[in-house]
Short mmCIF file of C-alpha atoms in Angstrom, two decimals:
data_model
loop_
_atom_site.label_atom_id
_atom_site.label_comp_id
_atom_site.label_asym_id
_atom_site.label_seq_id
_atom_site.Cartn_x
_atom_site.Cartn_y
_atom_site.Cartn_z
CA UNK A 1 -54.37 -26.13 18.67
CA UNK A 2 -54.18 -28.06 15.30
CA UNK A 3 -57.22 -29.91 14.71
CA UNK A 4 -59.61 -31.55 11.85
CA UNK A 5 -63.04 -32.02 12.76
CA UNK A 6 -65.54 -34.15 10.96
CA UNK A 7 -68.82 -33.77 12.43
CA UNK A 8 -70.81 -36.87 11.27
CA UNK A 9 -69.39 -40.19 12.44
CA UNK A 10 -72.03 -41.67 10.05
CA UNK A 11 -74.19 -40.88 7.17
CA UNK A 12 -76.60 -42.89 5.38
CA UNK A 13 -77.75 -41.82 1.70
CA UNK A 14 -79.40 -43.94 -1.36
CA UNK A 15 -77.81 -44.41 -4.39
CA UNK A 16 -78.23 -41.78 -6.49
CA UNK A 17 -78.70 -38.79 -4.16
CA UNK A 18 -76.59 -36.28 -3.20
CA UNK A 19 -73.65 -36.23 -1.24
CA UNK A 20 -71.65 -33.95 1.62
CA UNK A 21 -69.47 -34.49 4.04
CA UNK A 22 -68.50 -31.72 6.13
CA UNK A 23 -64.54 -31.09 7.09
CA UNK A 24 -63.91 -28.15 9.46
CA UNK A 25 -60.19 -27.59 10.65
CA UNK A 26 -57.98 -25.22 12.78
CA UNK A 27 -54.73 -24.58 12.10
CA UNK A 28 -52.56 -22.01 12.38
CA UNK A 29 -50.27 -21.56 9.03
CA UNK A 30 -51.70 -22.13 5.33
CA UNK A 31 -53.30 -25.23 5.44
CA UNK A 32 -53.04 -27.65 3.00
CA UNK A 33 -56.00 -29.94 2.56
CA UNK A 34 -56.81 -33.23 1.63
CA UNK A 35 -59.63 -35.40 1.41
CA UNK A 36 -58.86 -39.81 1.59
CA UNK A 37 -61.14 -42.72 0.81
CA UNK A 38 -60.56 -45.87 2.48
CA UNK A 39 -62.60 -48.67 1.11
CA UNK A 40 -63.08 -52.02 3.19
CA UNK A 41 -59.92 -53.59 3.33
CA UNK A 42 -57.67 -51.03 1.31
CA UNK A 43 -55.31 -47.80 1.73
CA UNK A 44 -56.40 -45.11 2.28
CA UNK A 45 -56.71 -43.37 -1.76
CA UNK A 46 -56.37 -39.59 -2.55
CA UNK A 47 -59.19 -38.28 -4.04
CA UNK A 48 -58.32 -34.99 -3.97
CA UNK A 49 -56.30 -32.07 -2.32
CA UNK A 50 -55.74 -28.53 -2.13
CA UNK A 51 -52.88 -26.18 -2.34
CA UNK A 52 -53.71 -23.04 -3.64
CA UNK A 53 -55.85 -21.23 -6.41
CA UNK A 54 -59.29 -22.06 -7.69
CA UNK A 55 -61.38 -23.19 -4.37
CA UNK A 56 -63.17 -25.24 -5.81
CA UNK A 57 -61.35 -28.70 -6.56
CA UNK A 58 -62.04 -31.35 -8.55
CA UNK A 59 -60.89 -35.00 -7.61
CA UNK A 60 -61.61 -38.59 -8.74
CA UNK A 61 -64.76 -40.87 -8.47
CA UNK A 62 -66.96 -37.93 -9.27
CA UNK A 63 -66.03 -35.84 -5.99
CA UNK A 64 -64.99 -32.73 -4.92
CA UNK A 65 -64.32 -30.34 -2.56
CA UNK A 66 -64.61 -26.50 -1.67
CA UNK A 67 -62.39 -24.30 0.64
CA UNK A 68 -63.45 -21.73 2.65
CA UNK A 69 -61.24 -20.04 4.38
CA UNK A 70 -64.18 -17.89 5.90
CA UNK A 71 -65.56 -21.19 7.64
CA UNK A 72 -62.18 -22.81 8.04
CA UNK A 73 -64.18 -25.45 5.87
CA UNK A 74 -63.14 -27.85 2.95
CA UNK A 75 -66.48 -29.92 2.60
CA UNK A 76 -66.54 -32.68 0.19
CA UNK A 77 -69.26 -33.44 -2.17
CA UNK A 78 -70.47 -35.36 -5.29
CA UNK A 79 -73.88 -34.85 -6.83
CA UNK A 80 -74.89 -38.47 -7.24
CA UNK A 81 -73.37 -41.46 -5.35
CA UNK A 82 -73.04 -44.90 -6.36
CA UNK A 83 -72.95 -48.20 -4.49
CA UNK A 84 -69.40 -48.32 -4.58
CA UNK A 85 -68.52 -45.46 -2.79
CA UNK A 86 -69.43 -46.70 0.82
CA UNK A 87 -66.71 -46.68 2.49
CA UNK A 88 -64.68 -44.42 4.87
CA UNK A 89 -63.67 -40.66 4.26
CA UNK A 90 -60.91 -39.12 6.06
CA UNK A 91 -59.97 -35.05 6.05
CA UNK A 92 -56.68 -34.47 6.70
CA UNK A 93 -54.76 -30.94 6.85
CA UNK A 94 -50.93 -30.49 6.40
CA UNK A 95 -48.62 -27.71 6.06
CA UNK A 96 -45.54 -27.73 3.38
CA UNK A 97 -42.69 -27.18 5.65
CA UNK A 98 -39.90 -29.54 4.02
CA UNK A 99 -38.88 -32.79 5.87
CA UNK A 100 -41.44 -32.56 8.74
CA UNK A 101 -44.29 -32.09 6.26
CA UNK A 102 -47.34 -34.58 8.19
CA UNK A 103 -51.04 -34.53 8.04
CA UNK A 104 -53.51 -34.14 11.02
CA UNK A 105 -56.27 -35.62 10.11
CA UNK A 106 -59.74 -36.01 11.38
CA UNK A 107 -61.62 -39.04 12.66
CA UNK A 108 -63.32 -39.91 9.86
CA UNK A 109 -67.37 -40.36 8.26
CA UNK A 110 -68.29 -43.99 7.47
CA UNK A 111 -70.52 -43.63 4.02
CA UNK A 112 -73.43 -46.24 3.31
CA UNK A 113 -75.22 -46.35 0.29
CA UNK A 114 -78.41 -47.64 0.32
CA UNK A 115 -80.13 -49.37 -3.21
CA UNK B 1 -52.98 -48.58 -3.65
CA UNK B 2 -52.07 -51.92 -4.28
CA UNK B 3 -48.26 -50.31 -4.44
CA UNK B 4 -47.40 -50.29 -0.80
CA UNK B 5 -47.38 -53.11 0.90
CA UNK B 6 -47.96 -54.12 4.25
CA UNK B 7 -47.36 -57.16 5.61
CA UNK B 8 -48.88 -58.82 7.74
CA UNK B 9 -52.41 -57.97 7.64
CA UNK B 10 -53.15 -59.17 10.97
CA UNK B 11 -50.64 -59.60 13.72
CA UNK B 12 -51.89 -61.19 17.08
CA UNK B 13 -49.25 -61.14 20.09
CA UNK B 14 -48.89 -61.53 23.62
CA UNK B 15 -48.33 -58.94 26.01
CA UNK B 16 -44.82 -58.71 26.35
CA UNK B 17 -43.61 -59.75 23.07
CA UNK B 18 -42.14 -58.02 19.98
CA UNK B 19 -43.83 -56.96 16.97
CA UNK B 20 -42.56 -56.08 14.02
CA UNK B 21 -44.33 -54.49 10.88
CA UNK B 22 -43.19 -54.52 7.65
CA UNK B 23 -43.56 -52.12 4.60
CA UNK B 24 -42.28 -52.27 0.97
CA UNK B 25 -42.96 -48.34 -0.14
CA UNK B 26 -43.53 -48.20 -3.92
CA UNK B 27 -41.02 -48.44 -6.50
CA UNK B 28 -39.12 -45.70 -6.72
CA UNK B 29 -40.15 -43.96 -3.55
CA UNK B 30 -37.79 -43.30 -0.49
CA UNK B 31 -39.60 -41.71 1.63
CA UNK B 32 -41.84 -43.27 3.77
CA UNK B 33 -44.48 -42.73 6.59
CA UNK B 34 -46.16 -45.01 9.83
CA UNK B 35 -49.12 -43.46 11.20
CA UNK B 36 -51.11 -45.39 13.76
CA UNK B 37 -54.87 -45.40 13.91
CA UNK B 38 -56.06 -46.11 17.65
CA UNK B 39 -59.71 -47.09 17.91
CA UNK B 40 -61.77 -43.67 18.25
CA UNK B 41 -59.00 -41.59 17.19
CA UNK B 42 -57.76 -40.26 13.80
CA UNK B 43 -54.90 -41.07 12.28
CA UNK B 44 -51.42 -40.30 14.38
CA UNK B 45 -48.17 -39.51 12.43
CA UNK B 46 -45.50 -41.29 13.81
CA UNK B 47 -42.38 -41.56 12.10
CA UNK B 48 -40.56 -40.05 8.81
CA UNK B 49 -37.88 -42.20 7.27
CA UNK B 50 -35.64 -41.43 4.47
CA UNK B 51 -33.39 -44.79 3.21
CA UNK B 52 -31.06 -45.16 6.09
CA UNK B 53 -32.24 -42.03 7.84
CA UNK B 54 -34.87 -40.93 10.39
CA UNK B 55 -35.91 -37.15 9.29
CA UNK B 56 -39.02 -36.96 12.15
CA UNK B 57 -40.01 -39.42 14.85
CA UNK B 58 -41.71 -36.81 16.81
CA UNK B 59 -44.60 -38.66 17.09
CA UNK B 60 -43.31 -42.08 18.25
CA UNK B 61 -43.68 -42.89 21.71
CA UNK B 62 -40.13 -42.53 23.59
CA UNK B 63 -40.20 -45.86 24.55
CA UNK B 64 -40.35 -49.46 23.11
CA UNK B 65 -41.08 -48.00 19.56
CA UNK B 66 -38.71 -47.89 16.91
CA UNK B 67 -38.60 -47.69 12.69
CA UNK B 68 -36.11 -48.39 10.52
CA UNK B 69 -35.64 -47.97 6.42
CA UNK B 70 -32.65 -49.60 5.58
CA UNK B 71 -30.68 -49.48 2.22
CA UNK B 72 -32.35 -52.22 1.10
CA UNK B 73 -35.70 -54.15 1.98
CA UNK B 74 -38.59 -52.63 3.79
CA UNK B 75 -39.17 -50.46 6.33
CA UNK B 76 -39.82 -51.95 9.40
CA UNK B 77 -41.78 -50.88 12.74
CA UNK B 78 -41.07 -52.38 15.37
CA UNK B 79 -42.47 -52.20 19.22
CA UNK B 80 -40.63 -54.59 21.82
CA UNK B 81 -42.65 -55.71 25.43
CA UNK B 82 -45.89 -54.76 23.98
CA UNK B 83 -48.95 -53.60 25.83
CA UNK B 84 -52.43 -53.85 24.94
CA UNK B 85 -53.18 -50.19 24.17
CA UNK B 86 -50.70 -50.80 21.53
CA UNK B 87 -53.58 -52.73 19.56
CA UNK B 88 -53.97 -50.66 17.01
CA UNK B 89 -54.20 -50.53 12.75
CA UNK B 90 -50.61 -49.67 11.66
CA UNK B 91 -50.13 -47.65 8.15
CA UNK B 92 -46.85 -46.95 6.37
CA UNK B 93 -47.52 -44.74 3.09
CA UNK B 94 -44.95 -43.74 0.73
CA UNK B 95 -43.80 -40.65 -1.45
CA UNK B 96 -41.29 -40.08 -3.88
CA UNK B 97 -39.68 -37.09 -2.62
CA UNK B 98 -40.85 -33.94 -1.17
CA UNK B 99 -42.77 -31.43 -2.63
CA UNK B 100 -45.75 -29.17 -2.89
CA UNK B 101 -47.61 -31.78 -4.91
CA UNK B 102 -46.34 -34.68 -2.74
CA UNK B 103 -48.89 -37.43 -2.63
CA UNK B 104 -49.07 -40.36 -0.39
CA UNK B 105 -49.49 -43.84 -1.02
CA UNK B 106 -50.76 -46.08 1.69
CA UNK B 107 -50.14 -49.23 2.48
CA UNK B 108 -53.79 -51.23 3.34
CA UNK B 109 -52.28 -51.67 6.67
CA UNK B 110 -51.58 -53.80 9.34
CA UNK B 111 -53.87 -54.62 12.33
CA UNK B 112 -52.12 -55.16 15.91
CA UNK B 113 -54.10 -56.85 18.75
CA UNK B 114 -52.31 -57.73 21.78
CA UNK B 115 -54.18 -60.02 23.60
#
C-alpha cells in the first residue's frame, strides 16, 4: 500500500537549534517527494521537492531535505530555526503519471519554536 | 500563496443542506485540485479539473459530492444533504499545466462544520 508516514505528531525545539523532521514513505513506482509548510492560517507553501539527481535538496527558508532510497526516507532539516518557522510540515509523495498525477501525503508534524 | 483563493474561510451549515466552496486558481493556471483534510487524517485528493473538464474524481465520494471548473469563474465544490463527517478543511490548489516540475499552489482553505 501507498503510504507517507511522519512519525512525530509534535516537536518542540528553541530558536536557534537544530532541526529534523523525519518523512518515511512506501510506494511502489519512483516516488516523487515533496516537503509543504503550512503556517497558521495560510496554504500550504512548497519548500522543496524532489525528482531526480543530487539527493540532497535544497529548498527555501533555510531547509532541506535528503532521500534515501535505502530507508525509503526524505527527512527534512535546517541547521538553525527561527521563530517564524512554527508552523505545520506536511510530506507528501507523488508519482508523474500525466493527468492523474496526485500526492499522498502524510499527517503532518506541528513545529514550535521556543525563545 | 496569497494566489489561490478560497472563499469562504469558514462555512457553518446544517445537516441536510448544500455547501458550496469556491476557488479562483491563479492567473494563468487551469488546472486545479480539492483535497480534503479530515481531522486526524492527511490530506485526501479528491478531484482533478481541467476548464470545463473533470480529468480524475477518483477520490470523491460517489455520492452527494460534486466539482465543477467552468469556462469562466471559479471552481466550485459542492456537497448537497450534508452530514457531519463532512466537517472538514477543504483545499483547492492550482497548477499551470502538467509536468515534471509541476508545482502546486494552495488555496488557504476553507473550513466546513456541519453542525
Amino acid at each position: 500500500a501507498q503510504s507517507v508516514t511522519q512519525p512525530d505528531i509534535h516537536i518542540t525545539v528553541s530558536e536557534g537549534a537544530s532541526l529534523e523532521l523525519r518523512c518515511n514513505y512506501s510506494y511502489g513506482a519512483t516516488p516523487y517527494l515533496f516537503w509543504y509548510v503550512q503556517s497558521p492560517g495560510q496554504g500550504l507553501q512548497l519548500l522543496l521537492k524532489y525528482f531526480s539527481g543530487d539527493t540532497l535538496v535544497q529548498g527555501i527558508k533555510g531547509f532541506e531535505a535528503e532521500f534515501k532510497r535505502s530507508q525509503s526516507s526524505f527527512n527534512l532539516r535546517k541547521p538553525s530555526v527561527h521563530w517564524s518557522d512554527a508552523a505545520e510540515y506536511f510530506c507528501a509523495v507523488g508519482a508523474r503519471a500525466g493527468n492523474n498525477r496526485k500526492l499522498i501525503w502524510g499527517l503532518g508534524t506541528s513545529l514550535a519554536v521556543n525563545p | 500563496n496569497a494566489g489561490v483563493m478560497q472563499n469562504p474561510r469558514h462555512l457553518v451549515r446544517r445537516r441536510g443542506q448544500e455547501a458550496r466552496l469556491r476557488c479562483s486558481p491563479m492567473k494563468g493556471h487551469s488546472h486545479v485540485y480539492w483535497y480534503r483534510q479530515l481531522p486526524e487524517e492527511g490530506l485526501k485528493f479528491m478531484v482533478y479539473l481541467q476548464k470545463e473538464n473533470i480529468i480524475d474524481e477518483s477520490g470523491m465520494p460517489k455520492e452527494r459530492f460534486s466539482a465543477e471548473f467552468p469556462k469562466e469563474g471559479p471552481s466550485i465544490l459542492r456537497i448537497q444533504q450534508v452530514v457531519r463527517g463532512d466537517s472538514a478543511a477543504y483545499f483547492c490548489a492550482s497548477s499551470p499545466g502538467q509536468g515534471e516540475n509541476e508545482k502546486l499552489f494552495f488555496g488557504s482553505g476553507t473550513q466546513l462544520s456541519v453542525l
